[in-house]
Amino acid sequence: MAQALRPNTAGSLLATDGRPHPLQDALTAVTLVLGAVAFITAMFHSLHLLSSWAGLVGIVTGAYGLWISETTRERFGLILGLGASGIGFFLGMAHGGLFGGLW
């Protein structure tokens, strides 16, 4: 039973297969941050440029991250970030869009 007490020091927080996935972890973190920014700023009408652009970039990075993800934990974070990015993007588009108010 000694193997059951040994901590798993290899890999990352999101990798359940014991191997590090630095690109997938970075895409997950970027998607979560952009999703949070897009979701929070979508609640303010005057910040529609920030919410729509952050949402759009979050959707793109999240989609690419899902395409190359290897573990369920990575996909879980990416889906949360994609959902928040999508809501922020669509609310930002409803409040003025990607270029609204610039012309």
Short mmCIF file of N, CA and C in Angstrom, two decimals:
data_model
loop_
_atom_site.label_atom_id
_atom_site.label_comp_id
_atom_site.label_asym_id
_atom_site.label_seq_id
_atom_site.Cartn_x
_atom_site.Cartn_y
_atom_site.Cartn_z
N MET A 1 0.80 -1.19 0.00
CA MET A 1 0.00 0.00 0.00
C MET A 1 0.85 1.26 0.00
N ALA A 2 2.14 1.15 -0.13
CA ALA A 2 2.99 2.33 -0.15
C ALA A 2 2.70 3.21 -1.36
N GLN A 3 2.32 2.60 -2.47
CA GLN A 3 2.04 3.41 -3.66
C GLN A 3 0.79 4.27 -3.49
N ALA A 4 -0.11 3.91 -2.63
CA ALA A 4 -1.32 4.71 -2.42
C ALA A 4 -1.01 5.98 -1.62
N LEU A 5 0.07 6.00 -0.87
CA LEU A 5 0.41 7.16 -0.05
C LEU A 5 1.32 8.14 -0.77
N ARG A 6 1.85 7.76 -1.90
CA ARG A 6 2.78 8.60 -2.62
C ARG A 6 2.03 9.71 -3.35
N PRO A 7 2.39 10.98 -3.13
CA PRO A 7 1.69 12.07 -3.82
C PRO A 7 2.07 12.13 -5.29
N ASN A 8 1.16 12.62 -6.08
CA ASN A 8 1.40 12.78 -7.51
C ASN A 8 2.06 14.14 -7.72
N THR A 9 3.37 14.15 -7.94
CA THR A 9 4.10 15.40 -8.12
C THR A 9 4.28 15.74 -9.59
N ALA A 10 4.08 14.80 -10.49
CA ALA A 10 4.24 15.05 -11.91
C ALA A 10 2.95 15.62 -12.49
N GLY A 11 3.09 16.40 -13.55
CA GLY A 11 1.91 16.92 -14.21
C GLY A 11 1.46 18.24 -13.65
N SER A 12 0.33 18.67 -14.12
CA SER A 12 -0.20 19.96 -13.69
C SER A 12 -1.49 19.76 -12.91
N LEU A 13 -2.07 20.86 -12.49
CA LEU A 13 -3.29 20.81 -11.71
C LEU A 13 -4.45 20.25 -12.53
N LEU A 14 -4.48 20.54 -13.82
CA LEU A 14 -5.60 20.12 -14.65
C LEU A 14 -5.37 18.80 -15.38
N ALA A 15 -4.18 18.24 -15.30
CA ALA A 15 -3.88 17.01 -16.02
C ALA A 15 -4.10 15.81 -15.12
N THR A 16 -5.02 14.95 -15.49
CA THR A 16 -5.29 13.75 -14.71
C THR A 16 -4.54 12.54 -15.24
N ASP A 17 -3.81 12.70 -16.31
CA ASP A 17 -3.07 11.57 -16.88
C ASP A 17 -1.62 11.54 -16.43
N GLY A 18 -1.22 12.47 -15.58
CA GLY A 18 0.13 12.47 -15.02
C GLY A 18 1.16 13.17 -15.87
N ARG A 19 0.76 13.69 -17.02
CA ARG A 19 1.69 14.41 -17.90
C ARG A 19 1.34 15.89 -17.91
N PRO A 20 2.33 16.76 -18.03
CA PRO A 20 2.03 18.20 -18.07
C PRO A 20 1.45 18.60 -19.42
N HIS A 21 0.52 19.53 -19.40
CA HIS A 21 -0.08 20.08 -20.60
C HIS A 21 -0.04 21.60 -20.51
N PRO A 22 1.11 22.21 -20.72
CA PRO A 22 1.22 23.66 -20.50
C PRO A 22 0.37 24.49 -21.46
N LEU A 23 0.28 24.10 -22.72
CA LEU A 23 -0.52 24.87 -23.67
C LEU A 23 -2.00 24.80 -23.33
N GLN A 24 -2.48 23.62 -23.01
CA GLN A 24 -3.88 23.46 -22.67
C GLN A 24 -4.23 24.21 -21.38
N ASP A 25 -3.31 24.17 -20.40
CA ASP A 25 -3.54 24.88 -19.15
C ASP A 25 -3.57 26.39 -19.37
N ALA A 26 -2.69 26.88 -20.23
CA ALA A 26 -2.66 28.31 -20.53
C ALA A 26 -3.94 28.74 -21.26
N LEU A 27 -4.39 27.94 -22.21
CA LEU A 27 -5.62 28.26 -22.92
C LEU A 27 -6.83 28.23 -21.98
N THR A 28 -6.83 27.30 -21.05
CA THR A 28 -7.91 27.25 -20.07
C THR A 28 -7.92 28.50 -19.20
N ALA A 29 -6.76 28.91 -18.73
CA ALA A 29 -6.68 30.10 -17.89
C ALA A 29 -7.08 31.36 -18.66
N VAL A 30 -6.60 31.48 -19.89
CA VAL A 30 -6.94 32.65 -20.70
C VAL A 30 -8.43 32.69 -20.99
N THR A 31 -9.02 31.54 -21.30
CA THR A 31 -10.45 31.49 -21.60
C THR A 31 -11.27 31.84 -20.36
N LEU A 32 -10.87 31.34 -19.20
CA LEU A 32 -11.59 31.68 -17.96
C LEU A 32 -11.49 33.17 -17.63
N VAL A 33 -10.33 33.75 -17.79
CA VAL A 33 -10.16 35.17 -17.50
C VAL A 33 -10.95 36.03 -18.49
N LEU A 34 -10.85 35.71 -19.77
CA LEU A 34 -11.60 36.47 -20.77
C LEU A 34 -13.11 36.30 -20.58
N GLY A 35 -13.53 35.11 -20.21
CA GLY A 35 -14.94 34.88 -19.94
C GLY A 35 -15.43 35.69 -18.76
N ALA A 36 -14.63 35.75 -17.71
CA ALA A 36 -15.02 36.55 -16.54
C ALA A 36 -15.08 38.03 -16.89
N VAL A 37 -14.09 38.51 -17.65
CA VAL A 37 -14.09 39.92 -18.04
C VAL A 37 -15.30 40.22 -18.92
N ALA A 38 -15.56 39.36 -19.89
CA ALA A 38 -16.69 39.60 -20.80
C ALA A 38 -18.02 39.55 -20.05
N PHE A 39 -18.16 38.60 -19.15
CA PHE A 39 -19.42 38.46 -18.42
C PHE A 39 -19.66 39.64 -17.49
N ILE A 40 -18.63 40.07 -16.77
CA ILE A 40 -18.79 41.16 -15.82
C ILE A 40 -19.01 42.49 -16.54
N THR A 41 -18.23 42.76 -17.58
CA THR A 41 -18.38 44.03 -18.27
C THR A 41 -19.64 44.09 -19.12
N ALA A 42 -20.25 42.97 -19.43
CA ALA A 42 -21.49 42.97 -20.20
C ALA A 42 -22.65 43.55 -19.41
N MET A 43 -22.52 43.64 -18.11
CA MET A 43 -23.59 44.20 -17.28
C MET A 43 -23.65 45.72 -17.35
N PHE A 44 -22.66 46.34 -17.97
CA PHE A 44 -22.61 47.79 -18.09
C PHE A 44 -22.70 48.16 -19.57
N HIS A 45 -23.70 48.96 -19.93
CA HIS A 45 -23.93 49.32 -21.33
C HIS A 45 -22.76 50.05 -21.95
N SER A 46 -22.07 50.87 -21.19
CA SER A 46 -20.99 51.67 -21.74
C SER A 46 -19.72 50.86 -22.01
N LEU A 47 -19.65 49.65 -21.52
CA LEU A 47 -18.46 48.81 -21.72
C LEU A 47 -18.70 47.74 -22.78
N HIS A 48 -19.58 48.02 -23.74
CA HIS A 48 -19.91 47.00 -24.73
C HIS A 48 -18.73 46.65 -25.62
N LEU A 49 -17.82 47.59 -25.88
CA LEU A 49 -16.65 47.27 -26.70
C LEU A 49 -15.77 46.24 -26.00
N LEU A 50 -15.52 46.45 -24.72
CA LEU A 50 -14.69 45.51 -23.96
C LEU A 50 -15.35 44.14 -23.84
N SER A 51 -16.64 44.13 -23.53
CA SER A 51 -17.31 42.84 -23.35
C SER A 51 -17.43 42.07 -24.66
N SER A 52 -17.72 42.75 -25.76
CA SER A 52 -17.86 42.04 -27.02
C SER A 52 -16.52 41.51 -27.53
N TRP A 53 -15.46 42.31 -27.43
CA TRP A 53 -14.15 41.84 -27.89
C TRP A 53 -13.58 40.75 -26.97
N ALA A 54 -13.71 40.93 -25.66
CA ALA A 54 -13.23 39.90 -24.74
C ALA A 54 -14.01 38.61 -24.94
N GLY A 55 -15.31 38.72 -25.17
CA GLY A 55 -16.11 37.53 -25.43
C GLY A 55 -15.71 36.83 -26.71
N LEU A 56 -15.47 37.61 -27.77
CA LEU A 56 -15.08 37.01 -29.05
C LEU A 56 -13.74 36.30 -28.95
N VAL A 57 -12.77 36.94 -28.33
CA VAL A 57 -11.45 36.32 -28.17
C VAL A 57 -11.54 35.11 -27.25
N GLY A 58 -12.37 35.20 -26.21
CA GLY A 58 -12.57 34.06 -25.31
C GLY A 58 -13.21 32.87 -26.01
N ILE A 59 -14.14 33.14 -26.91
CA ILE A 59 -14.77 32.06 -27.68
C ILE A 59 -13.75 31.38 -28.58
N VAL A 60 -12.91 32.17 -29.24
CA VAL A 60 -11.90 31.60 -30.14
C VAL A 60 -10.87 30.78 -29.37
N THR A 61 -10.34 31.33 -28.27
CA THR A 61 -9.34 30.58 -27.50
C THR A 61 -9.95 29.34 -26.84
N GLY A 62 -11.20 29.46 -26.39
CA GLY A 62 -11.86 28.31 -25.80
C GLY A 62 -12.13 27.20 -26.80
N ALA A 63 -12.52 27.58 -28.01
CA ALA A 63 -12.77 26.58 -29.05
C ALA A 63 -11.49 25.86 -29.44
N TYR A 64 -10.39 26.61 -29.57
CA TYR A 64 -9.12 25.97 -29.88
C TYR A 64 -8.65 25.10 -28.72
N GLY A 65 -8.86 25.58 -27.50
CA GLY A 65 -8.49 24.78 -26.33
C GLY A 65 -9.27 23.49 -26.25
N LEU A 66 -10.57 23.53 -26.58
CA LEU A 66 -11.37 22.30 -26.59
C LEU A 66 -10.89 21.35 -27.67
N TRP A 67 -10.47 21.91 -28.78
CA TRP A 67 -10.01 21.07 -29.89
C TRP A 67 -8.75 20.28 -29.51
N ILE A 68 -7.86 20.90 -28.72
CA ILE A 68 -6.61 20.21 -28.39
C ILE A 68 -6.57 19.68 -26.96
N SER A 69 -7.66 19.83 -26.20
CA SER A 69 -7.65 19.38 -24.80
C SER A 69 -7.55 17.86 -24.73
N GLU A 70 -6.96 17.40 -23.62
CA GLU A 70 -6.73 15.97 -23.47
C GLU A 70 -7.39 15.37 -22.23
N THR A 71 -7.78 16.19 -21.27
CA THR A 71 -8.38 15.65 -20.06
C THR A 71 -9.72 16.32 -19.78
N THR A 72 -10.51 15.67 -18.94
CA THR A 72 -11.83 16.17 -18.59
C THR A 72 -11.74 17.45 -17.77
N ARG A 73 -10.76 17.57 -16.91
CA ARG A 73 -10.60 18.78 -16.10
C ARG A 73 -10.34 19.99 -16.97
N GLU A 74 -9.53 19.83 -18.00
CA GLU A 74 -9.28 20.94 -18.91
C GLU A 74 -10.58 21.34 -19.62
N ARG A 75 -11.33 20.36 -20.06
CA ARG A 75 -12.57 20.64 -20.78
C ARG A 75 -13.59 21.32 -19.87
N PHE A 76 -13.62 20.96 -18.60
CA PHE A 76 -14.55 21.57 -17.66
C PHE A 76 -14.30 23.07 -17.55
N GLY A 77 -13.05 23.45 -17.34
CA GLY A 77 -12.71 24.87 -17.26
C GLY A 77 -12.97 25.60 -18.57
N LEU A 78 -12.68 24.94 -19.68
CA LEU A 78 -12.91 25.56 -20.97
C LEU A 78 -14.39 25.79 -21.24
N ILE A 79 -15.24 24.85 -20.84
CA ILE A 79 -16.67 25.01 -21.04
C ILE A 79 -17.20 26.16 -20.19
N LEU A 80 -16.73 26.28 -18.95
CA LEU A 80 -17.14 27.41 -18.11
C LEU A 80 -16.72 28.74 -18.73
N GLY A 81 -15.49 28.81 -19.21
CA GLY A 81 -15.00 30.03 -19.84
C GLY A 81 -15.73 30.34 -21.14
N LEU A 82 -16.02 29.30 -21.91
CA LEU A 82 -16.76 29.50 -23.16
C LEU A 82 -18.18 30.00 -22.90
N GLY A 83 -18.83 29.47 -21.90
CA GLY A 83 -20.18 29.93 -21.57
C GLY A 83 -20.19 31.39 -21.15
N ALA A 84 -19.26 31.76 -20.28
CA ALA A 84 -19.19 33.15 -19.84
C ALA A 84 -18.79 34.08 -20.99
N SER A 85 -17.89 33.61 -21.85
CA SER A 85 -17.50 34.41 -23.02
C SER A 85 -18.66 34.59 -23.97
N GLY A 86 -19.41 33.54 -24.18
CA GLY A 86 -20.56 33.63 -25.08
C GLY A 86 -21.62 34.59 -24.57
N ILE A 87 -21.93 34.51 -23.28
CA ILE A 87 -22.91 35.43 -22.70
C ILE A 87 -22.41 36.87 -22.78
N GLY A 88 -21.15 37.08 -22.43
CA GLY A 88 -20.58 38.42 -22.52
C GLY A 88 -20.54 38.94 -23.94
N PHE A 89 -20.20 38.08 -24.88
CA PHE A 89 -20.15 38.49 -26.28
C PHE A 89 -21.53 38.88 -26.79
N PHE A 90 -22.54 38.06 -26.54
CA PHE A 90 -23.86 38.36 -27.06
C PHE A 90 -24.48 39.58 -26.37
N LEU A 91 -24.27 39.76 -25.07
CA LEU A 91 -24.77 40.96 -24.42
C LEU A 91 -24.02 42.20 -24.89
N GLY A 92 -22.73 42.06 -25.13
CA GLY A 92 -21.96 43.18 -25.69
C GLY A 92 -22.42 43.54 -27.08
N MET A 93 -22.78 42.54 -27.88
CA MET A 93 -23.31 42.81 -29.21
C MET A 93 -24.67 43.49 -29.12
N ALA A 94 -25.48 43.11 -28.16
CA ALA A 94 -26.80 43.72 -28.01
C ALA A 94 -26.70 45.16 -27.52
N HIS A 95 -25.63 45.48 -26.79
CA HIS A 95 -25.49 46.84 -26.26
C HIS A 95 -24.80 47.79 -27.21
N GLY A 96 -24.27 47.29 -28.30
CA GLY A 96 -23.61 48.21 -29.25
C GLY A 96 -22.65 47.54 -30.19
N GLY A 97 -22.22 46.34 -29.90
CA GLY A 97 -21.39 45.58 -30.83
C GLY A 97 -19.91 45.84 -30.73
N LEU A 98 -19.20 45.27 -31.69
CA LEU A 98 -17.75 45.33 -31.72
C LEU A 98 -17.21 46.72 -32.07
N PHE A 99 -17.95 47.46 -32.90
CA PHE A 99 -17.50 48.76 -33.33
C PHE A 99 -18.53 49.85 -33.06
N GLY A 100 -19.55 49.54 -32.27
CA GLY A 100 -20.62 50.51 -32.03
C GLY A 100 -20.16 51.77 -31.34
N GLY A 101 -20.56 52.89 -31.86
CA GLY A 101 -20.21 54.17 -31.26
C GLY A 101 -18.87 54.73 -31.69
N LEU A 102 -18.12 54.01 -32.53
CA LEU A 102 -16.82 54.51 -32.96
C LEU A 102 -16.92 55.35 -34.23
N TRP A 103 -18.01 55.20 -34.99
CA TRP A 103 -18.16 55.98 -36.23
C TRP A 103 -19.24 56.99 -36.09
#
